[in-house]
Amino acid sequence: MRCVVVGAGAWGLPAAAELAGRGHEVLLLDRHGVAGPLSSSSGPTRLWRLTHPDRPRVRLARRSVEAMERLARAGGSEIVLRRGLLWRDDATLDAVVDALAAEDVPHEVVEPGDVGRFFPGLRPDGRAAVWQADAGPVLAAGSMATQERLLRAAGGRVEIGADVVEVLTTTTGPVVVCADGRRFAGDVVVLAPGPGAAALLATLGVEVALRPSLEQVVHVGGPGDDTDHLPCLFEGPREGEPALYAMPTPGRGYKIGLDRAVRDLGPGDDDRTPDAALTAEILERVRRDLPVLTPVARDAQACSWTTSPDGRFVVDTLPGGVVVACGDSGEGFKFSALMGLVLADLAEGRSPDADVAAFSLARLDGLAPVTTHVLGR
């Protein structure tokens, strides 16, 4: 089967590698390259966790950990680290506890004054939390490098500089059209184009209210800080402050992001300059709430996100031999290795299981674009 995969990011690259490994003829297209600086998949780490406020994502996250561990064995390099996660958010705490309990995931509800037992020095703020040990950094750069090696070893081809602007469905199969006029035909097309998803889906007559935006993270810590072994942290929004998410990046510092966009991202916006005011705001949160860290920025990075109207990702098939994966809302790497398997199955014509089917396009009918961030939903 001829497979054209659009997008060499956290979902497109694993799908291409899996399809090539199954013996298919695979062409992977991307404008910027694998995990390039303008992509959504650049950077050394991402957060994986079993902690979610709904059961389907808890189950998918479990399957994803197994897939990442298989990937690590196949590539001979570590992909996931376990550091645990403290989740402190009034809006979702009950749902998180219920979902974890229903799926028999070990966890501990933490009283407001006891949070420092799980995260050293964390300032109590009156909110209870939940601790779950199965969480930590995904070594994202290593994961992408392993997937690319597997793709090339299986005979897959990569075409960099392909600016895909249209997808056509014809009687002989789908065709991908590039801005320079090149066309690539396949028996199936897998669309995982990140911020470009809404525009490409529109060429197929599918309107989805996705919101591309630019997000920023900062690596924090002084030379003497032992950041590598700190747990991960999610703090829900409170009293006008945005949510905060954080994880250790080995050898680089403690990675922290606020759940607020630098700006919405439009076509042709290639500026990835970090926002100094946002960096200062993150350091002030560190100074106030995380005294175990020296409030010094080691580096800052901005990258693109794409958020769906309900804050959950989209995986589906369309008529004419098209598979779509988009709107991963910062969750791409958590499910990266698993989505390679899922998207390859869909490309081969298999029906999705119930957990995957819960993330189809149909649920978004009539929903408006998201205007506030929804990390943690």
PDB file of C-alpha atoms in Angstrom, residues 229-362:
ATOM      1  CA  HIS A 229      14.901  14.156  40.356  1.00  0.00           C
ATOM      2  CA  LEU A 230      12.026  16.497  41.149  1.00  0.00           C
ATOM      3  CA  PRO A 231       8.501  15.230  40.467  1.00  0.00           C
ATOM      4  CA  CYS A 232       6.214  16.657  37.815  1.00  0.00           C
ATOM      5  CA  LEU A 233       3.563  19.191  38.742  1.00  0.00           C
ATOM      6  CA  PHE A 234       0.203  20.397  37.466  1.00  0.00           C
ATOM      7  CA  GLU A 235      -1.399  23.429  39.095  1.00  0.00           C
ATOM      8  CA  GLY A 236      -4.876  24.379  37.918  1.00  0.00           C
ATOM      9  CA  PRO A 237      -5.836  28.032  37.376  1.00  0.00           C
ATOM     10  CA  ARG A 238      -6.594  30.017  40.502  1.00  0.00           C
ATOM     11  CA  GLU A 239      -7.589  33.592  41.318  1.00  0.00           C
ATOM     12  CA  GLY A 240      -6.892  34.880  37.830  1.00  0.00           C
ATOM     13  CA  GLU A 241      -3.591  33.046  37.428  1.00  0.00           C
ATOM     14  CA  PRO A 242      -3.175  30.546  34.574  1.00  0.00           C
ATOM     15  CA  ALA A 243      -2.526  26.866  35.102  1.00  0.00           C
ATOM     16  CA  LEU A 244       1.088  25.758  35.458  1.00  0.00           C
ATOM     17  CA  TYR A 245       2.688  22.515  34.307  1.00  0.00           C
ATOM     18  CA  ALA A 246       6.234  21.408  35.029  1.00  0.00           C
ATOM     19  CA  MET A 247       8.683  18.520  34.722  1.00  0.00           C
ATOM     20  CA  PRO A 248      12.424  17.869  35.004  1.00  0.00           C
ATOM     21  CA  THR A 249      14.589  17.912  31.880  1.00  0.00           C
ATOM     22  CA  PRO A 250      17.725  15.914  32.717  1.00  0.00           C
ATOM     23  CA  GLY A 251      20.847  18.040  32.552  1.00  0.00           C
ATOM     24  CA  ARG A 252      18.971  21.177  31.548  1.00  0.00           C
ATOM     25  CA  GLY A 253      16.801  22.296  34.461  1.00  0.00           C
ATOM     26  CA  TYR A 254      13.205  22.210  35.633  1.00  0.00           C
ATOM     27  CA  LYS A 255      10.859  22.897  32.720  1.00  0.00           C
ATOM     28  CA  ILE A 256       7.854  25.114  33.493  1.00  0.00           C
ATOM     29  CA  GLY A 257       5.072  26.443  31.307  1.00  0.00           C
ATOM     30  CA  LEU A 258       1.983  28.521  31.954  1.00  0.00           C
ATOM     31  CA  ASP A 259      -1.259  27.563  30.260  1.00  0.00           C
ATOM     32  CA  ARG A 260      -1.581  30.842  28.411  1.00  0.00           C
ATOM     33  CA  ALA A 261      -0.690  31.522  24.811  1.00  0.00           C
ATOM     34  CA  VAL A 262       1.967  34.015  23.828  1.00  0.00           C
ATOM     35  CA  ARG A 263      -0.326  34.734  20.865  1.00  0.00           C
ATOM     36  CA  ASP A 264      -2.520  33.018  18.326  1.00  0.00           C
ATOM     37  CA  LEU A 265      -0.514  31.597  15.441  1.00  0.00           C
ATOM     38  CA  GLY A 266      -1.432  32.555  11.889  1.00  0.00           C
ATOM     39  CA  PRO A 267      -0.201  31.235   8.527  1.00  0.00           C
ATOM     40  CA  GLY A 268       3.407  32.192   7.858  1.00  0.00           C
ATOM     41  CA  ASP A 269       4.119  33.185  11.472  1.00  0.00           C
ATOM     42  CA  ASP A 270       7.603  31.729  11.923  1.00  0.00           C
ATOM     43  CA  ASP A 271       8.709  33.954  14.818  1.00  0.00           C
ATOM     44  CA  ARG A 272       9.623  31.780  17.803  1.00  0.00           C
ATOM     45  CA  THR A 273      11.170  34.490  19.968  1.00  0.00           C
ATOM     46  CA  PRO A 274      10.351  33.839  23.652  1.00  0.00           C
ATOM     47  CA  ASP A 275       8.290  36.458  25.471  1.00  0.00           C
ATOM     48  CA  ALA A 276      10.340  38.156  28.201  1.00  0.00           C
ATOM     49  CA  ALA A 277       7.276  39.141  30.237  1.00  0.00           C
ATOM     50  CA  LEU A 278       6.044  35.544  30.327  1.00  0.00           C
ATOM     51  CA  THR A 279       9.485  34.351  31.421  1.00  0.00           C
ATOM     52  CA  ALA A 280       9.408  36.902  34.247  1.00  0.00           C
ATOM     53  CA  GLU A 281       5.934  35.728  35.297  1.00  0.00           C
ATOM     54  CA  ILE A 282       7.116  32.118  35.461  1.00  0.00           C
ATOM     55  CA  LEU A 283      10.111  33.110  37.588  1.00  0.00           C
ATOM     56  CA  GLU A 284       7.831  35.002  39.966  1.00  0.00           C
ATOM     57  CA  ARG A 285       5.665  31.885  40.397  1.00  0.00           C
ATOM     58  CA  VAL A 286       8.840  29.908  41.142  1.00  0.00           C
ATOM     59  CA  ARG A 287       9.978  32.497  43.679  1.00  0.00           C
ATOM     60  CA  ARG A 288       6.626  32.398  45.462  1.00  0.00           C
ATOM     61  CA  ASP A 289       5.594  28.732  45.231  1.00  0.00           C
ATOM     62  CA  LEU A 290       8.665  26.575  44.488  1.00  0.00           C
ATOM     63  CA  PRO A 291      11.464  27.585  46.869  1.00  0.00           C
ATOM     64  CA  VAL A 292      13.382  24.382  46.132  1.00  0.00           C
ATOM     65  CA  LEU A 293      14.332  26.026  42.814  1.00  0.00           C
ATOM     66  CA  THR A 294      16.598  29.002  42.224  1.00  0.00           C
ATOM     67  CA  PRO A 295      14.430  31.458  40.232  1.00  0.00           C
ATOM     68  CA  VAL A 296      16.866  31.784  37.342  1.00  0.00           C
ATOM     69  CA  ALA A 297      15.951  31.089  33.714  1.00  0.00           C
ATOM     70  CA  ARG A 298      18.471  28.835  32.003  1.00  0.00           C
ATOM     71  CA  ASP A 299      16.677  29.087  28.661  1.00  0.00           C
ATOM     72  CA  ALA A 300      13.238  29.698  27.147  1.00  0.00           C
ATOM     73  CA  GLN A 301      11.580  28.106  24.140  1.00  0.00           C
ATOM     74  CA  ALA A 302       8.420  28.912  22.192  1.00  0.00           C
ATOM     75  CA  CYS A 303       6.628  26.348  20.042  1.00  0.00           C
ATOM     76  CA  SER A 304       3.259  25.865  18.380  1.00  0.00           C
ATOM     77  CA  TRP A 305       0.223  24.142  19.865  1.00  0.00           C
ATOM     78  CA  THR A 306      -3.107  23.344  18.246  1.00  0.00           C
ATOM     79  CA  THR A 307      -6.152  23.227  20.501  1.00  0.00           C
ATOM     80  CA  SER A 308      -9.503  21.663  19.642  1.00  0.00           C
ATOM     81  CA  PRO A 309     -12.786  23.198  20.866  1.00  0.00           C
ATOM     82  CA  ASP A 310     -13.067  20.764  23.781  1.00  0.00           C
ATOM     83  CA  GLY A 311      -9.345  20.556  24.505  1.00  0.00           C
ATOM     84  CA  ARG A 312      -9.033  16.916  23.446  1.00  0.00           C
ATOM     85  CA  PHE A 313      -7.291  15.554  20.383  1.00  0.00           C
ATOM     86  CA  VAL A 314      -8.912  14.345  17.157  1.00  0.00           C
ATOM     87  CA  VAL A 315      -8.312  10.959  15.512  1.00  0.00           C
ATOM     88  CA  ASP A 316     -10.597   9.857  12.695  1.00  0.00           C
ATOM     89  CA  THR A 317     -10.952   8.580   9.149  1.00  0.00           C
ATOM     90  CA  LEU A 318     -12.511  10.492   6.259  1.00  0.00           C
ATOM     91  CA  PRO A 319     -13.987   9.238   2.992  1.00  0.00           C
ATOM     92  CA  GLY A 320     -11.558   8.743   0.138  1.00  0.00           C
ATOM     93  CA  GLY A 321      -8.683   7.158   2.046  1.00  0.00           C
ATOM     94  CA  VAL A 322      -7.749   9.938   4.489  1.00  0.00           C
ATOM     95  CA  VAL A 323      -6.801   9.498   8.147  1.00  0.00           C
ATOM     96  CA  VAL A 324      -6.600  12.601  10.332  1.00  0.00           C
ATOM     97  CA  ALA A 325      -4.848  13.288  13.643  1.00  0.00           C
ATOM     98  CA  CYS A 326      -4.880  16.837  14.986  1.00  0.00           C
ATOM     99  CA  GLY A 327      -5.701  19.184  17.857  1.00  0.00           C
ATOM    100  CA  ASP A 328      -3.461  17.343  20.282  1.00  0.00           C
ATOM    101  CA  SER A 329      -3.461  20.359  22.617  1.00  0.00           C
ATOM    102  CA  GLY A 330      -0.067  19.703  24.141  1.00  0.00           C
ATOM    103  CA  GLU A 331      -0.741  15.975  24.570  1.00  0.00           C
ATOM    104  CA  GLY A 332       1.057  14.758  21.460  1.00  0.00           C
ATOM    105  CA  PHE A 333       4.092  13.166  23.028  1.00  0.00           C
ATOM    106  CA  LYS A 334       2.196  11.455  25.803  1.00  0.00           C
ATOM    107  CA  PHE A 335       0.410   9.388  23.155  1.00  0.00           C
ATOM    108  CA  SER A 336       3.072   9.523  20.428  1.00  0.00           C
ATOM    109  CA  ALA A 337       4.204   5.898  20.265  1.00  0.00           C
ATOM    110  CA  LEU A 338       0.658   4.596  20.681  1.00  0.00           C
ATOM    111  CA  MET A 339      -0.696   6.873  17.955  1.00  0.00           C
ATOM    112  CA  GLY A 340       1.804   5.410  15.532  1.00  0.00           C
ATOM    113  CA  LEU A 341       0.040   2.075  16.016  1.00  0.00           C
ATOM    114  CA  VAL A 342      -3.468   3.577  16.014  1.00  0.00           C
ATOM    115  CA  LEU A 343      -2.977   5.638  12.859  1.00  0.00           C
ATOM    116  CA  ALA A 344      -1.347   2.728  11.046  1.00  0.00           C
ATOM    117  CA  ASP A 345      -4.320   0.525  11.952  1.00  0.00           C
ATOM    118  CA  LEU A 346      -6.759   3.147  10.647  1.00  0.00           C
ATOM    119  CA  ALA A 347      -4.714   3.538   7.457  1.00  0.00           C
ATOM    120  CA  GLU A 348      -4.970  -0.223   6.919  1.00  0.00           C
ATOM    121  CA  GLY A 349      -8.753  -0.011   7.214  1.00  0.00           C
ATOM    122  CA  ARG A 350      -9.223  -1.332  10.737  1.00  0.00           C
ATOM    123  CA  SER A 351     -12.042   0.082  12.841  1.00  0.00           C
ATOM    124  CA  PRO A 352     -11.028   2.041  15.942  1.00  0.00           C
ATOM    125  CA  ASP A 353     -11.698   0.590  19.362  1.00  0.00           C
ATOM    126  CA  ALA A 354     -14.099   2.393  21.693  1.00  0.00           C
ATOM    127  CA  ASP A 355     -11.409   4.459  23.419  1.00  0.00           C
ATOM    128  CA  VAL A 356     -10.011   5.767  20.131  1.00  0.00           C
ATOM    129  CA  ALA A 357     -13.492   6.294  18.656  1.00  0.00           C
ATOM    130  CA  ALA A 358     -14.260   8.662  21.551  1.00  0.00           C
ATOM    131  CA  PHE A 359     -11.923  11.187  19.883  1.00  0.00           C
ATOM    132  CA  SER A 360     -13.610  11.300  16.473  1.00  0.00           C
ATOM    133  CA  LEU A 361     -14.578  14.486  14.642  1.00  0.00           C
ATOM    134  CA  ALA A 362     -18.292  13.885  15.219  1.00  0.00           C
TER     135      ALA A 362
END
